[in-house]
mmCIF file of C-alpha atoms in Angstrom:
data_model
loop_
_atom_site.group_PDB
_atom_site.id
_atom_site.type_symbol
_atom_site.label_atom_id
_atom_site.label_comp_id
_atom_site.label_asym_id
_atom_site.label_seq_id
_atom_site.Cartn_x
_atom_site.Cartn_y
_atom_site.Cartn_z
ATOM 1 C CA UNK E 1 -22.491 16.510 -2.940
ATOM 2 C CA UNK E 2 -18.901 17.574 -1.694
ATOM 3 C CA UNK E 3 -18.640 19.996 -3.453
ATOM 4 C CA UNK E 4 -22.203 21.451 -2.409
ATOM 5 C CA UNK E 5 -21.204 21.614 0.808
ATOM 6 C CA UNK E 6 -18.092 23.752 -0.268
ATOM 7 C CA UNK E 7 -20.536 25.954 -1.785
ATOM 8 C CA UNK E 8 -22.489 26.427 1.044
ATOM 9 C CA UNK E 9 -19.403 27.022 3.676
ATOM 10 C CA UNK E 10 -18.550 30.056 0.530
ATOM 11 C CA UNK E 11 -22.164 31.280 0.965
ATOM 12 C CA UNK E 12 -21.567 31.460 4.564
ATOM 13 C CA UNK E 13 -18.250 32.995 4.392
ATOM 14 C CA UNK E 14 -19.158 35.868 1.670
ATOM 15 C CA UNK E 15 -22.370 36.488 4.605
ATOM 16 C CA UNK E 16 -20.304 36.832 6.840
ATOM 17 C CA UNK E 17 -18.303 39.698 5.045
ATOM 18 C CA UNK E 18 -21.617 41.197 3.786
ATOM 19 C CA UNK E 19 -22.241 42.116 7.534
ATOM 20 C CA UNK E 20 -18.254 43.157 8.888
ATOM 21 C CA UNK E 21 -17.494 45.154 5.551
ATOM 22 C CA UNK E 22 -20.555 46.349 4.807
ATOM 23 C CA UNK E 23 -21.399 45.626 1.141
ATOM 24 C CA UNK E 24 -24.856 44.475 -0.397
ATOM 25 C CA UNK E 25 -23.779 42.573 -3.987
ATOM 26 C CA UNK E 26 -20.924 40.756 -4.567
ATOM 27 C CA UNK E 27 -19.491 40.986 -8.523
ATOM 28 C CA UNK E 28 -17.158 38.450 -8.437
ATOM 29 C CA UNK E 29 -15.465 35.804 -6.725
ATOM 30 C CA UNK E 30 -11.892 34.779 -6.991
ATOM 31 C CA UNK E 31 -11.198 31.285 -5.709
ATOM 32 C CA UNK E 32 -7.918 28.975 -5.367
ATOM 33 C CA UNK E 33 -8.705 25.467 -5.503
ATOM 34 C CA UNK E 34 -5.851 22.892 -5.826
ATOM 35 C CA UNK E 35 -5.036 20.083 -7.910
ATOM 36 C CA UNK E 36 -5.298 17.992 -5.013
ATOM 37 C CA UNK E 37 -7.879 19.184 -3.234
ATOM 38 C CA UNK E 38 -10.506 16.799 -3.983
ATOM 39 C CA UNK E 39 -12.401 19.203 -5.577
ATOM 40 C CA UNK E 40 -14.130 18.706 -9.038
ATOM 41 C CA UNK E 41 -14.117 22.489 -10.546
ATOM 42 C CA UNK E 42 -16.925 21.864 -12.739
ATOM 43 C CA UNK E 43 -19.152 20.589 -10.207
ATOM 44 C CA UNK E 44 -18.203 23.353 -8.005
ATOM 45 C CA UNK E 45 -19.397 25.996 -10.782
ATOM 46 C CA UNK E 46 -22.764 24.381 -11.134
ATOM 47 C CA UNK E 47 -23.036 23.899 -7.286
ATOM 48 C CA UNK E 48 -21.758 27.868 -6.939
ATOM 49 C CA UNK E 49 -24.835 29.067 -9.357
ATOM 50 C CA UNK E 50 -27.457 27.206 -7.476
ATOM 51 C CA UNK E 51 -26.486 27.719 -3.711
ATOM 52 C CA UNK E 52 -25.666 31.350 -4.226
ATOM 53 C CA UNK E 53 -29.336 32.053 -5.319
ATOM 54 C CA UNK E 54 -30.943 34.662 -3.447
ATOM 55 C CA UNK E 55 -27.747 35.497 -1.710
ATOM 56 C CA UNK E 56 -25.307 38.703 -1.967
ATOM 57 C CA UNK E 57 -23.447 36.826 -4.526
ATOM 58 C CA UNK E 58 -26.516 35.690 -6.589
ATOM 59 C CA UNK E 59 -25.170 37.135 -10.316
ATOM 60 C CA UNK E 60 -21.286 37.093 -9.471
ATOM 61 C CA UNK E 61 -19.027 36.038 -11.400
ATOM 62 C CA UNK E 62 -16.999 33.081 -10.236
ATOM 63 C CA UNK E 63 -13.288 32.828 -11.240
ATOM 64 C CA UNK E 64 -11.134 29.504 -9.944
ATOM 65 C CA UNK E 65 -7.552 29.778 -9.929
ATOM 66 C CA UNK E 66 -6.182 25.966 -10.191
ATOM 67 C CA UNK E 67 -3.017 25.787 -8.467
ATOM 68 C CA UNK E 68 -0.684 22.620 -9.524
ATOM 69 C CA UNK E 69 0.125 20.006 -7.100
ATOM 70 C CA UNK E 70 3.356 19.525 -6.120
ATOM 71 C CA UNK E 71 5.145 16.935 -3.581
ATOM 72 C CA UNK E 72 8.689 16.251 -1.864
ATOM 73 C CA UNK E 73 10.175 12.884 -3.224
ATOM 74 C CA UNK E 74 12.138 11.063 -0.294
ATOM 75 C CA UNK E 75 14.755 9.493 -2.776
ATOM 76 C CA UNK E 76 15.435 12.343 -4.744
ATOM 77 C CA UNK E 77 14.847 15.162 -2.189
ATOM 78 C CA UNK E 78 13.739 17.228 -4.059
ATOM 79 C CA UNK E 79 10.413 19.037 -5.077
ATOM 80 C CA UNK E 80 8.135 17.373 -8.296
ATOM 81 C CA UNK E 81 4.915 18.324 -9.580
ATOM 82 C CA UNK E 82 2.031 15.537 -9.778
ATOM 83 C CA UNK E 83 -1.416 15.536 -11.034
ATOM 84 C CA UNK E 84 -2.847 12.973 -8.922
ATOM 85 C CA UNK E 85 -2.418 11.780 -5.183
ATOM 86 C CA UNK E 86 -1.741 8.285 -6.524
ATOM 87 C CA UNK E 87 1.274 9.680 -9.147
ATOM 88 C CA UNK E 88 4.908 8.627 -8.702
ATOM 89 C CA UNK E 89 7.917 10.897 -8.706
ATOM 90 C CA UNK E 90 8.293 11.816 -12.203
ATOM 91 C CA UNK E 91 11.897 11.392 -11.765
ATOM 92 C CA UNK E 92 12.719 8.167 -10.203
ATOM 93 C CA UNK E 93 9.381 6.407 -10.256
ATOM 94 C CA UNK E 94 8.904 6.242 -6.252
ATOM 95 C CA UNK E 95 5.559 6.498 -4.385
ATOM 96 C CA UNK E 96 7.590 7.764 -1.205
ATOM 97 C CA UNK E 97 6.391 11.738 -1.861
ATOM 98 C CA UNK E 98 4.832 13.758 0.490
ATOM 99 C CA UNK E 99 2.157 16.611 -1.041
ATOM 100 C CA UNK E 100 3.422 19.795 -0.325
ATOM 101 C CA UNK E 101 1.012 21.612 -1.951
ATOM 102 C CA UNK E 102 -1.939 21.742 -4.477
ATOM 103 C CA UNK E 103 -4.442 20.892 -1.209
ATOM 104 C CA UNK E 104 -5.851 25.105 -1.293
ATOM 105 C CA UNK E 105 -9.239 25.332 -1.369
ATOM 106 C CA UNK E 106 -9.564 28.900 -0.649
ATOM 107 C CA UNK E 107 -11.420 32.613 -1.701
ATOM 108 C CA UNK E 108 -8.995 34.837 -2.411
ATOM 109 C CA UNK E 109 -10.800 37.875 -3.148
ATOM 110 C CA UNK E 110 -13.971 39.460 -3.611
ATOM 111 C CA UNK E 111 -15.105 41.980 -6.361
ATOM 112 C CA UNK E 112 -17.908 44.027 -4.186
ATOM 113 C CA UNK E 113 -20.338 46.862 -4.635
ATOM 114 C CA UNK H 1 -23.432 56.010 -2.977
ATOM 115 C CA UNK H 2 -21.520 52.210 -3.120
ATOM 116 C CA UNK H 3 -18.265 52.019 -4.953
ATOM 117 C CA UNK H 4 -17.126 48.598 -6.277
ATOM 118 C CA UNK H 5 -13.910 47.676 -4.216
ATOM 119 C CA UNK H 6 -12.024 44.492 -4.055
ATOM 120 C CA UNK H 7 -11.540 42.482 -0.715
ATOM 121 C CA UNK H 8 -8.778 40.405 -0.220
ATOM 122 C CA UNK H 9 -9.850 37.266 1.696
ATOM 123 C CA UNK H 10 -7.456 34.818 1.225
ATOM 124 C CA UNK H 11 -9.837 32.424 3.612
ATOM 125 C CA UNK H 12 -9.497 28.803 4.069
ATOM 126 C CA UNK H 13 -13.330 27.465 2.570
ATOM 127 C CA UNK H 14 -13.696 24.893 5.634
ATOM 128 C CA UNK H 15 -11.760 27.636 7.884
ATOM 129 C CA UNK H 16 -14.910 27.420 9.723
ATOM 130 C CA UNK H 17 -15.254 24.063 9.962
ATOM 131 C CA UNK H 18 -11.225 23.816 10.837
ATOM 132 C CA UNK H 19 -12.222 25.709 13.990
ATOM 133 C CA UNK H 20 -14.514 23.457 15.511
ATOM 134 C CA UNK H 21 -12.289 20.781 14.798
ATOM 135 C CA UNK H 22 -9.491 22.314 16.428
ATOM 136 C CA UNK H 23 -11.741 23.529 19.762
ATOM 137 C CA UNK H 24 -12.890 19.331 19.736
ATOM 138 C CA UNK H 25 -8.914 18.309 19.409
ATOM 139 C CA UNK H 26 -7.940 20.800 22.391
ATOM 140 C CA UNK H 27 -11.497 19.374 24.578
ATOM 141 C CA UNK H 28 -9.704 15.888 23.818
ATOM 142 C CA UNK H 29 -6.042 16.554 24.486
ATOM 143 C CA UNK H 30 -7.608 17.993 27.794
ATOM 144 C CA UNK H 31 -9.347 15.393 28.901
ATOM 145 C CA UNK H 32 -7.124 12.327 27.242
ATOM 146 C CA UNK H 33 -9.830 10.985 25.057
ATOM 147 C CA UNK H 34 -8.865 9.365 22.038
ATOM 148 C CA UNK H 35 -10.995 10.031 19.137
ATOM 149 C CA UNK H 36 -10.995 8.057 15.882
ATOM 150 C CA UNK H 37 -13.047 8.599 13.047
ATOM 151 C CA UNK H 38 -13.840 5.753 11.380
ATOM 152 C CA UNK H 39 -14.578 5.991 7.316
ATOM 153 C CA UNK H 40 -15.864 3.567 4.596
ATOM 154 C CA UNK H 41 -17.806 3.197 1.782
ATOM 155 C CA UNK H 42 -21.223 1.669 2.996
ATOM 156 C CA UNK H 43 -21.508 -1.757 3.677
ATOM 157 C CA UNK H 44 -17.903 -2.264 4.661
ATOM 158 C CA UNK H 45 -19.046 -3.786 7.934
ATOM 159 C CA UNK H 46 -17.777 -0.602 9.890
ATOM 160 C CA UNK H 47 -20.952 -0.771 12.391
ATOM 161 C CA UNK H 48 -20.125 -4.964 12.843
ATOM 162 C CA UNK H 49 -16.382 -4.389 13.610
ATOM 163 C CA UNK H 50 -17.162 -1.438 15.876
ATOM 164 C CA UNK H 51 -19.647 -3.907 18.089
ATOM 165 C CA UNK H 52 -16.533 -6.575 18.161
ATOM 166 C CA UNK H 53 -14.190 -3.937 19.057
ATOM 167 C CA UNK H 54 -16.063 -2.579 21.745
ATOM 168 C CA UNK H 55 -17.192 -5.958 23.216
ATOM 169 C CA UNK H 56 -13.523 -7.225 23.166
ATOM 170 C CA UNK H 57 -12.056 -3.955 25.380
ATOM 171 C CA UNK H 58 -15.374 -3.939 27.649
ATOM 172 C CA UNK H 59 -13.966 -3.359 30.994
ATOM 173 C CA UNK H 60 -10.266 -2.719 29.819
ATOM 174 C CA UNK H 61 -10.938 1.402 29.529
ATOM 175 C CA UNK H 62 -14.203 3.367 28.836
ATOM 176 C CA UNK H 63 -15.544 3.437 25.088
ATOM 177 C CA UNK H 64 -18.268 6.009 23.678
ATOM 178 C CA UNK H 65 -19.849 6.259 20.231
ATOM 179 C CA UNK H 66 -20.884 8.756 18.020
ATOM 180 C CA UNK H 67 -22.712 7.081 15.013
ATOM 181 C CA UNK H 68 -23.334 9.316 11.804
ATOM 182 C CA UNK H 69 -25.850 8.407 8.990
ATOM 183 C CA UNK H 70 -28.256 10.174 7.092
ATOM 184 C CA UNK H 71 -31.256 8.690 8.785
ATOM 185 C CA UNK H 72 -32.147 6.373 11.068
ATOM 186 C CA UNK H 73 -31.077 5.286 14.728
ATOM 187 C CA UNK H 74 -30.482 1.629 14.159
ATOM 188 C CA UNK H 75 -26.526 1.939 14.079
ATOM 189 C CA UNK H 76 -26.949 3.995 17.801
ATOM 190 C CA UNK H 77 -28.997 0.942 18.868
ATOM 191 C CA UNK H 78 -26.525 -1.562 17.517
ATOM 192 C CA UNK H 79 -23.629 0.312 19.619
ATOM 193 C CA UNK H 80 -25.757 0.123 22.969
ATOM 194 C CA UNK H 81 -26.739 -3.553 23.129
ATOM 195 C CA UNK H 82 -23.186 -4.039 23.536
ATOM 196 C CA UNK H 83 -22.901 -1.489 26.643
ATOM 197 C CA UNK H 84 -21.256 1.678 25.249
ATOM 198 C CA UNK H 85 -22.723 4.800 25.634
ATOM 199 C CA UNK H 86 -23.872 5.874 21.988
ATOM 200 C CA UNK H 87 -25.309 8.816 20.475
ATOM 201 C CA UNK H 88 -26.932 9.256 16.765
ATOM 202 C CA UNK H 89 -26.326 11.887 14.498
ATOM 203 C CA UNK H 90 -28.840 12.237 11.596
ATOM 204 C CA UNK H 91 -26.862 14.313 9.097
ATOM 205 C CA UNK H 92 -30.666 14.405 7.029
ATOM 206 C CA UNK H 93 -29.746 15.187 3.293
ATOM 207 C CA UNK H 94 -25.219 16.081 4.237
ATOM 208 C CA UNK H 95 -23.436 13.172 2.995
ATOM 209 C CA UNK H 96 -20.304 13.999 5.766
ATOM 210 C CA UNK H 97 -20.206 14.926 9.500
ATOM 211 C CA UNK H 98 -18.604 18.116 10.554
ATOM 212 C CA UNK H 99 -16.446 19.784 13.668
ATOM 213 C CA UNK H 100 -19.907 21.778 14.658
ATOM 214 C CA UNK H 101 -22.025 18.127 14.898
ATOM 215 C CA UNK H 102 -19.204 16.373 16.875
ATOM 216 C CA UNK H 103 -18.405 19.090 19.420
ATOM 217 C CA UNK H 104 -22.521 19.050 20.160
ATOM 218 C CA UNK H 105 -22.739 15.006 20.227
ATOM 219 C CA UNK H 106 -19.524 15.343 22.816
ATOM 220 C CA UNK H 107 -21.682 18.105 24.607
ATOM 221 C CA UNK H 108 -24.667 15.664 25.011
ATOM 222 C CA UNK H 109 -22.552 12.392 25.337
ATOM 223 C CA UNK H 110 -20.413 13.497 27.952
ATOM 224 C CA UNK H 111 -17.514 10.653 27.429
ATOM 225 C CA UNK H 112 -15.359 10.290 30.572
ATOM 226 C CA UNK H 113 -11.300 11.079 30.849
ATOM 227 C CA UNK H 114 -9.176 8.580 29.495
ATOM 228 C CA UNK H 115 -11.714 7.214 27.415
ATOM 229 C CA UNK H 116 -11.955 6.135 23.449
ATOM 230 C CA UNK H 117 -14.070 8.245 21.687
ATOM 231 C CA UNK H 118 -15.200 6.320 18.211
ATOM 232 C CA UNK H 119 -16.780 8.466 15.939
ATOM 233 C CA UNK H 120 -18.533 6.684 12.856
ATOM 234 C CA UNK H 121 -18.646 8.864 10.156
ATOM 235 C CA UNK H 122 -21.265 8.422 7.433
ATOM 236 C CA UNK H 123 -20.463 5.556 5.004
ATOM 237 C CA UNK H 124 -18.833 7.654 1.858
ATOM 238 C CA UNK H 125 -15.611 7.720 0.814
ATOM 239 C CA UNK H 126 -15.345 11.261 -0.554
ATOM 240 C CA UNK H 127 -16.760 14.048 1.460
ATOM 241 C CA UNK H 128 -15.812 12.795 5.165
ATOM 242 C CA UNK H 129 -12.195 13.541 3.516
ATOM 243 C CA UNK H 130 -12.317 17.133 3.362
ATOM 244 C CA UNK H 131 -14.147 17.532 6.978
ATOM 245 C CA UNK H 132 -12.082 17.307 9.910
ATOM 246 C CA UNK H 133 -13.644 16.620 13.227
ATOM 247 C CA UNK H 134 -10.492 17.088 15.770
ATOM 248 C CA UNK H 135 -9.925 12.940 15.828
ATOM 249 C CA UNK H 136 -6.707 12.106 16.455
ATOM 250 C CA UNK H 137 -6.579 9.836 13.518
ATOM 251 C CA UNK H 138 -8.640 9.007 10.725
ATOM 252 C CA UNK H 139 -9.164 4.648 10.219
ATOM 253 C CA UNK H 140 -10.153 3.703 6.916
ATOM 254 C CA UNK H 141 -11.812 0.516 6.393
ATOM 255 C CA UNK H 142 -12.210 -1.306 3.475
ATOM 256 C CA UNK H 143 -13.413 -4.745 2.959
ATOM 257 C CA UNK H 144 -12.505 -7.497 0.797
ATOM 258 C CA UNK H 145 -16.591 -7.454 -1.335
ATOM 259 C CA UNK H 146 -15.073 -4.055 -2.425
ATOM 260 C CA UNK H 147 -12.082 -3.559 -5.324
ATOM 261 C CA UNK H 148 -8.614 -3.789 -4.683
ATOM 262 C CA UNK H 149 -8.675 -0.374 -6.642
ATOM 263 C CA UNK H 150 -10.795 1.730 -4.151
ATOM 264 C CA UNK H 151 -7.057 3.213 -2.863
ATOM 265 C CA UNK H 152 -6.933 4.510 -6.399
ATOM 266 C CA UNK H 153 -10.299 5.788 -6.676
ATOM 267 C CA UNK H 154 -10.614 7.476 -3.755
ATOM 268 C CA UNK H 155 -7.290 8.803 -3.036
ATOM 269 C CA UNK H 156 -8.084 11.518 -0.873
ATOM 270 C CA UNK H 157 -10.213 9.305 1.785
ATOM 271 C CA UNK H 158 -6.893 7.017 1.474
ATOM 272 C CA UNK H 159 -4.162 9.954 2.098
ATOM 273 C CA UNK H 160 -5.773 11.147 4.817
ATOM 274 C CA UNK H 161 -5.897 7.945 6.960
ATOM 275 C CA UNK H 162 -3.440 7.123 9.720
ATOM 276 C CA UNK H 163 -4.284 3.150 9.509
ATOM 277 C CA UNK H 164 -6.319 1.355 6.997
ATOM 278 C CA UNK H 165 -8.376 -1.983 7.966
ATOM 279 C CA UNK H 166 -8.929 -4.399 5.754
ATOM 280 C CA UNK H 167 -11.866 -6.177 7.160
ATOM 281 C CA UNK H 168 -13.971 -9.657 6.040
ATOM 282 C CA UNK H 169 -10.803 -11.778 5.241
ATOM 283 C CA UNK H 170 -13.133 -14.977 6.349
ATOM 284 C CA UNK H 171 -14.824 -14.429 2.847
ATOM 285 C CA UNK H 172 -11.209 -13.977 0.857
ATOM 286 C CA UNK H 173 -11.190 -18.047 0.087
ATOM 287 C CA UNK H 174 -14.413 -16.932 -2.044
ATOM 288 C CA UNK H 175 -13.770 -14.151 -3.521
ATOM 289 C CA UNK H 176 -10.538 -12.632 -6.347
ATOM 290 C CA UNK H 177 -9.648 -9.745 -4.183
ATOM 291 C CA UNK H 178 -5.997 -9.568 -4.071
ATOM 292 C CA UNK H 179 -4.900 -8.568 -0.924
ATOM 293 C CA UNK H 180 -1.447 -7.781 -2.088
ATOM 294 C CA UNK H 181 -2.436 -5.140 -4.459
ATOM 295 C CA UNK H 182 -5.426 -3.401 -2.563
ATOM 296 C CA UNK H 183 -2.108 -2.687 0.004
ATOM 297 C CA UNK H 184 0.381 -1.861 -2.554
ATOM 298 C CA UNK H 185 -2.514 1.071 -4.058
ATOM 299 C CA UNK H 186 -3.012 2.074 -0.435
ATOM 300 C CA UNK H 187 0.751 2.793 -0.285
ATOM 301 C CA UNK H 188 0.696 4.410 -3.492
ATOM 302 C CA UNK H 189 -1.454 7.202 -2.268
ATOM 303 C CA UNK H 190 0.386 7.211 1.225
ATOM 304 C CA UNK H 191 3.480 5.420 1.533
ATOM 305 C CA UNK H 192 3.175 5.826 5.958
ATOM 306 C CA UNK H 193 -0.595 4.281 6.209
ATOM 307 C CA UNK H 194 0.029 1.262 8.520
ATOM 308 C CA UNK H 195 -2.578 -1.344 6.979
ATOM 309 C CA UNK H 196 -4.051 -4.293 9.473
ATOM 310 C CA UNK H 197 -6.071 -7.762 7.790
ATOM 311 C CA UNK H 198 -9.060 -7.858 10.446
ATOM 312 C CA UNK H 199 -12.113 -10.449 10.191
ATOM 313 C CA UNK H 200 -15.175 -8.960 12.598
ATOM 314 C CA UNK H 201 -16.960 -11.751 12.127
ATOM 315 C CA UNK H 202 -14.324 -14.507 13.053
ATOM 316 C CA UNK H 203 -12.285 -12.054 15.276
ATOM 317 C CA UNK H 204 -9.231 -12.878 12.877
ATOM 318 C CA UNK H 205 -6.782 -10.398 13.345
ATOM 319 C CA UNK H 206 -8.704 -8.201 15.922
ATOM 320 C CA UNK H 207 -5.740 -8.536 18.303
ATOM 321 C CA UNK H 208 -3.432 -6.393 16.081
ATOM 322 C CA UNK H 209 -6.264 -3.669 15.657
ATOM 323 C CA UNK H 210 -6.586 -3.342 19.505
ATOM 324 C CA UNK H 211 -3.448 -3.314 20.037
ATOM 325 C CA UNK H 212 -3.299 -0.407 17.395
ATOM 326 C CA UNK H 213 -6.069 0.885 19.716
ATOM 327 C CA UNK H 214 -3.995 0.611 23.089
ATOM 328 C CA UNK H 215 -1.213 2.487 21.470
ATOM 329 C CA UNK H 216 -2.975 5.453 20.307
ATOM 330 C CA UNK H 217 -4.635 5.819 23.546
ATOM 331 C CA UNK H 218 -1.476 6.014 25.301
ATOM 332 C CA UNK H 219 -0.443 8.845 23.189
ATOM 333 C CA UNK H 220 -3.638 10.372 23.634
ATOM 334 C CA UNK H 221 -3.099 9.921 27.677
ATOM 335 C CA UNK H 222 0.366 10.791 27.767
ATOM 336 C CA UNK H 223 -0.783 14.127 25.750
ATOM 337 C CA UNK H 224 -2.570 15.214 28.371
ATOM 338 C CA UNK H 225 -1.756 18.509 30.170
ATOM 339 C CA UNK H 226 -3.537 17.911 33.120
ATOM 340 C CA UNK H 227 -1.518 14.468 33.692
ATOM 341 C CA UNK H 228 1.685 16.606 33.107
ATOM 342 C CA UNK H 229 1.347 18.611 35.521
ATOM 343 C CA UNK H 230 0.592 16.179 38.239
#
């Protein structure tokens, strides 16, 4: 359902540049969606195929670019990568990080004709 | 003739969404309302503690409610037996509220300066996550019938919450749950969630949560432009 609604706010969006930059049929879409984002990529394909019916972007192409999640640990000070929100610092075992990034959920470009 | 050409967007997805949020933050800082969206699974007893709440600080400082669910008024009603202005928002077949739904309920609810602003979100613990509505914190609840795993499961819901209310402790001397650990897997996914035991039907540790209350409001007050420049 989440992710539905993701697909929807992209439908909107890709209108939206339809109308400013003038183009009738989208190709492809190029998406960044983090590791942490909350987002579940394969339910975001399916959900991308059925909201974008009858749109500009009804045949394109979606792409997702997964970007890694990465945090600052508090003990060590230093950057770590994690897969999960819940993970530990790799290195010392703490849950004092903070996410620094891995949250994107974002369209980074549009193929258009 | 149409060429293909690229466009670089680099846009936020919920950019949109962001927006209203932020335009409902600045309508709050502005006015010193404090606005708190409350999230749960269903049946965490959100609507239950949210009557006790507002009964306990009746005549203390103004209270409104926006109640979210898919269907049905009955929530709304709840809120008004007990003297707060409430208004319902059906979200129909959207599982989440958004910026664009609250900054209309404000429009039509009309809560006065200084006020709390209580905004029950639709009882999921996924999408409300992603959704920001301008609050100036989100409150988690999650009661003692649930896992002491839900932290785990639904980390995002978790990470994004300021405080985190663990609510029906009358029923604990029936039930496994370890309190213990559902805090320790609320840490896990954020180690600065402060994390309150509350009963709503016994009033059990409802002192603490108002006083949580109080404190937030003051911030919200003493955030207030217009009081600045008094």
């Amino acid at each position: 359902m989440h992710e539905m609604a993701i697909c929807e706010n992209i439908r909107t969006l890709i209108e939206e540049q339809a109308r400013t930059q003038h183009f009738s049929r989208v190709d492809r879409v190029c998406l960044e969606i983090g590791a942490l984002s909350g987002v579940e990529v394969e339910a975001l394909r399916f959900g991308f195929d059925v909201v974008m019916r009858g749109s500009v972007a009804a045949d394109a192409r979606l792409e997702i670019v997964e970007t890694a999640g990465t945090a600052w640990c508090l003990p060590c000070a230093v950057t770590v990568s994690i897969g999960r929100r819940y993970d530990p610092c790799p290195r010392c075992g703490s849950h004092q990080v903070q996410v620094t990034g891995g949250e994107e959920m974002k369209i980074r470009e549009l193929e258009v004709t | 003739m149409s060429q293909a050409r690229l466009i670089q967007l680099e846009a936020d997805i919920l950019g949109k969404n962001n927006g209203y949020a932020a335009a409902n933050r600045a309508r709050f800082a502005k006015a010193g309302i404090l606005a708190l969206n409350l999230v749960s699974s269903p049946g965490s007893g959100k609507t239950t503690l949210l009557c006790r709440t507002l009964a306990l600080l009746a005549g203390e400082f103004p209270c409104a409610v926006i109640e979210g669910d898919q269907q049905t008024s009955a929530d709304a009603d709840r809120i008004r037996a007990t003297g707060a202005p409430a208004i319902q928002i059906n979200t129909g077949k959207g599982c989440h509220l958004d910026g664009h739904m609250v900054g209309h309920a404000v429009d039509h609810l009309n809560p006065p300066d200084a006020s709390v602003l209580f905004i029950e979100n639709v009882g999921n613990l996924v999408c409300p996550a992603a959704f920001d509505l301008g609050e100036a914190h989100k409150v988690a609840i999650l009661s003692v019938t649930e896992g002491e795993d839900k932290p785990l499961k639904y980390p995002d819901m978790f990470a994004a919450a300021d405080l985190v209310l663990i609510n029906k402790t009358d029923l604990l001397p029936h039930l496994d749950f370890d309190v213990d650990l559902a805090m320790a897997n609320a840490r896990k996914v954020n180690h600065r969630v402060r994390l309150l035991q509350v009963s709503a039907r016994t009033g059990e540790g409802m002192a603490a949560w108002l006083d949580w209350i109080r404190g937030a409001r003051l911030m919200a007050l003493s955030g207030r432009p217009s009081q600045a420049a008094e």
